[in-house]
Tab-separated table of C-alpha atoms in Angstrom:
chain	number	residue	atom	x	y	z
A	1	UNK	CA	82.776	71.247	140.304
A	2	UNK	CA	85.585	72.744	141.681
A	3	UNK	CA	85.645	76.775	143.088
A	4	UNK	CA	87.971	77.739	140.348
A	5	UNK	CA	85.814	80.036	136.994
A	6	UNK	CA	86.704	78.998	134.006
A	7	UNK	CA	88.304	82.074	133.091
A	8	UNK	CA	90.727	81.311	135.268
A	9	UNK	CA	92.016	77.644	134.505
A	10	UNK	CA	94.151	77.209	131.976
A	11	UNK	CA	93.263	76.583	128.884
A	12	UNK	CA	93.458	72.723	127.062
A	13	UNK	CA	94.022	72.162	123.634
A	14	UNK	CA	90.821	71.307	123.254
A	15	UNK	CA	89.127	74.131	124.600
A	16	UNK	CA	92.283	76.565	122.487
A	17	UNK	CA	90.704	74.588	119.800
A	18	UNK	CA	87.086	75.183	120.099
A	19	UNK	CA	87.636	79.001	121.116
A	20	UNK	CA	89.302	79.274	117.717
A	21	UNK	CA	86.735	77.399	115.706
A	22	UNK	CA	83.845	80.139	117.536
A	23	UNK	CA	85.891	83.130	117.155
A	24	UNK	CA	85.550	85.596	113.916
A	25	UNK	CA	87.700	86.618	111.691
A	26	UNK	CA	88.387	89.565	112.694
A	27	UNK	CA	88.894	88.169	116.370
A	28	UNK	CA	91.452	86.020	115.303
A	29	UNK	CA	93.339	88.260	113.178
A	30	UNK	CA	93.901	90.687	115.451
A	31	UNK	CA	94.739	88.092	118.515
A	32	UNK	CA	97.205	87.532	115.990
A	33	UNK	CA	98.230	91.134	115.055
A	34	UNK	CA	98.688	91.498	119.228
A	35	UNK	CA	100.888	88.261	119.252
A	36	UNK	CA	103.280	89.716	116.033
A	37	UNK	CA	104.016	93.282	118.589
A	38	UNK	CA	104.498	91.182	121.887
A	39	UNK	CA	107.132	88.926	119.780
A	40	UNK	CA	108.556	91.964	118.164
A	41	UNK	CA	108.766	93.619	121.434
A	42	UNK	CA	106.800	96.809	120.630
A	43	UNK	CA	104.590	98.552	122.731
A	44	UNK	CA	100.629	98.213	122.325
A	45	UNK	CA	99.044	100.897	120.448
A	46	UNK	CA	96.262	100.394	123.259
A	47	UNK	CA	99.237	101.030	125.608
A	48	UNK	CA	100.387	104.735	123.745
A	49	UNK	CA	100.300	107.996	125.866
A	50	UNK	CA	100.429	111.156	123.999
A	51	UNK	CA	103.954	112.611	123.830
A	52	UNK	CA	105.266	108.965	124.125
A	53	UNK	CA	108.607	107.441	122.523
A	54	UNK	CA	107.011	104.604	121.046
A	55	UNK	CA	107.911	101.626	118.765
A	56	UNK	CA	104.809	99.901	117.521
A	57	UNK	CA	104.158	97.263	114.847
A	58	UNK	CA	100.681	96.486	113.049
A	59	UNK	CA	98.904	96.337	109.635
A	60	UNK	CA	98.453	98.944	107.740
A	61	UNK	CA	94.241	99.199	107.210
A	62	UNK	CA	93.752	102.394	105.001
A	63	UNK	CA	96.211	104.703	102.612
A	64	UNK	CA	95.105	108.072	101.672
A	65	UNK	CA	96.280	111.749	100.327
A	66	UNK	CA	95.215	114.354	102.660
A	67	UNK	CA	96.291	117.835	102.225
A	68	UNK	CA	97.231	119.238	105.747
A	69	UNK	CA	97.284	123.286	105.665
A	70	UNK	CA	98.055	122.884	102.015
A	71	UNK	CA	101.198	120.866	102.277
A	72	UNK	CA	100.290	117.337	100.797
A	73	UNK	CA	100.241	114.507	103.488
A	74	UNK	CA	100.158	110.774	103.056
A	75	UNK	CA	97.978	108.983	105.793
A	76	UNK	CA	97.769	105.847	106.910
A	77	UNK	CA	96.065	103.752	109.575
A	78	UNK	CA	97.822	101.360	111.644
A	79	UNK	CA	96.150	98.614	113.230
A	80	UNK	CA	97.940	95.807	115.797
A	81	UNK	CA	94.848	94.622	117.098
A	82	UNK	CA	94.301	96.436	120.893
A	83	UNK	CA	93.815	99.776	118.978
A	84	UNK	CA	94.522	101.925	115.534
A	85	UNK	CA	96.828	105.115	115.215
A	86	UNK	CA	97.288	107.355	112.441
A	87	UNK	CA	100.568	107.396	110.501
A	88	UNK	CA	100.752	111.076	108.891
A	89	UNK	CA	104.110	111.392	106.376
A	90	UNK	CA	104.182	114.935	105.865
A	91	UNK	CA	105.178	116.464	102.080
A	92	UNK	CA	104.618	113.143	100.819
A	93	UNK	CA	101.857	112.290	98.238
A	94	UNK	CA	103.270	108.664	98.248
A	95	UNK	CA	105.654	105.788	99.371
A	96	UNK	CA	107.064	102.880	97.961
A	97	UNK	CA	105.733	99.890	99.924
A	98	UNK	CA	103.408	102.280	102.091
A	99	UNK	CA	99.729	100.347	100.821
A	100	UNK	CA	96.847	98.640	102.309
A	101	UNK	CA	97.751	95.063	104.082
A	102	UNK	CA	101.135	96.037	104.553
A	103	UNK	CA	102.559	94.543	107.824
A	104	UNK	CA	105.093	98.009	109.154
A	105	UNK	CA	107.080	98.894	112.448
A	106	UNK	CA	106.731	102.346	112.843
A	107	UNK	CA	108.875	104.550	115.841
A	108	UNK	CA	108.392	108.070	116.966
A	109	UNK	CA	106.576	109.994	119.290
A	110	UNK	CA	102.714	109.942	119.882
A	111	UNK	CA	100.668	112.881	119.920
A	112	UNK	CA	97.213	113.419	120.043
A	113	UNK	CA	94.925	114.963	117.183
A	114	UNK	CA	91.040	115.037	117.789
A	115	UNK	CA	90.962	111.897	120.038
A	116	UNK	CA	93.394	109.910	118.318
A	117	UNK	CA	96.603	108.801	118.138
A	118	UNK	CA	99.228	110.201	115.792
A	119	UNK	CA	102.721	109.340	114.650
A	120	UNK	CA	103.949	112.196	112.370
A	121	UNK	CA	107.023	111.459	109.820
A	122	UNK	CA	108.115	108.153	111.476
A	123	UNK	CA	110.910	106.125	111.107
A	124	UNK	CA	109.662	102.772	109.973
A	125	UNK	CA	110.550	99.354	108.339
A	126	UNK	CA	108.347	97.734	105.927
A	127	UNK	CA	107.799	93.939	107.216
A	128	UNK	CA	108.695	91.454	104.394
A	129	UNK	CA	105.838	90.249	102.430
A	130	UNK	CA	104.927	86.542	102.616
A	131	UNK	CA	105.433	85.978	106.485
A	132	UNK	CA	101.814	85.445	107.138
């Protein structure tokens, strides 16, 4: 055998082939969620810093109304596959388009908010339904 892991040859089509057939669902969806931001060229939400200028690009997981210090607040979960941030839309009790499955790009600055990541009142652009 030669001295070189496997790890680190590249990779056949074959052996692409039978990685994809093991992999889960969820494994593969979100190598592909990862491949969608590196194409769009936005940054990793694995890669976010708090109090970062970011641009990032995922699928939307979860949509909900939460009241923040009595102002209404619509939040939403963004997932790209290397992490999840929340999406907070301040005065807003809904958005057209804004819904579960919904493939965004979302820009703004990151803060931090018990651990996680937070984009508050971002400029964003819904992704057009039907690309996947």
């Amino acid at each position: 055998m030669s001295g070189v892991p496997r790890s680190e040859k590249p990779a056949g089509r074959f052996r692409r082939m039978l990685d994809r057939l093991s992999s889960s669902q969820d494994d593969l969806e979100s190598e592909e969620l990862r491949e969608d931001a590196e194409t769009a060229g936005c940054t990793k939400i694995g890669d976010c810093h708090d109090r970062q200028i970011v641009t990032v690009t995922g699928t939307l997981r979860t949509v909900t109304l939460r009241p923040r210090a009595g102002v209404p607040a619509l939040e939403a979960e963004l997932f790209d596959g290397s992490a999840a941030l929340d999406v907070v839309w301040l005065g807003r009790r809904s958005i057209v388009g804004i819904e579960p499955g919904r493939k965004l790009i979302a820009s703004g600055r990151i803060s931090m908010s018990r651990g996680r990541r937070v984009l508050f009142n971002p400029k964003y652009e819904l992704r057009p339904l039907g690309r996947e």
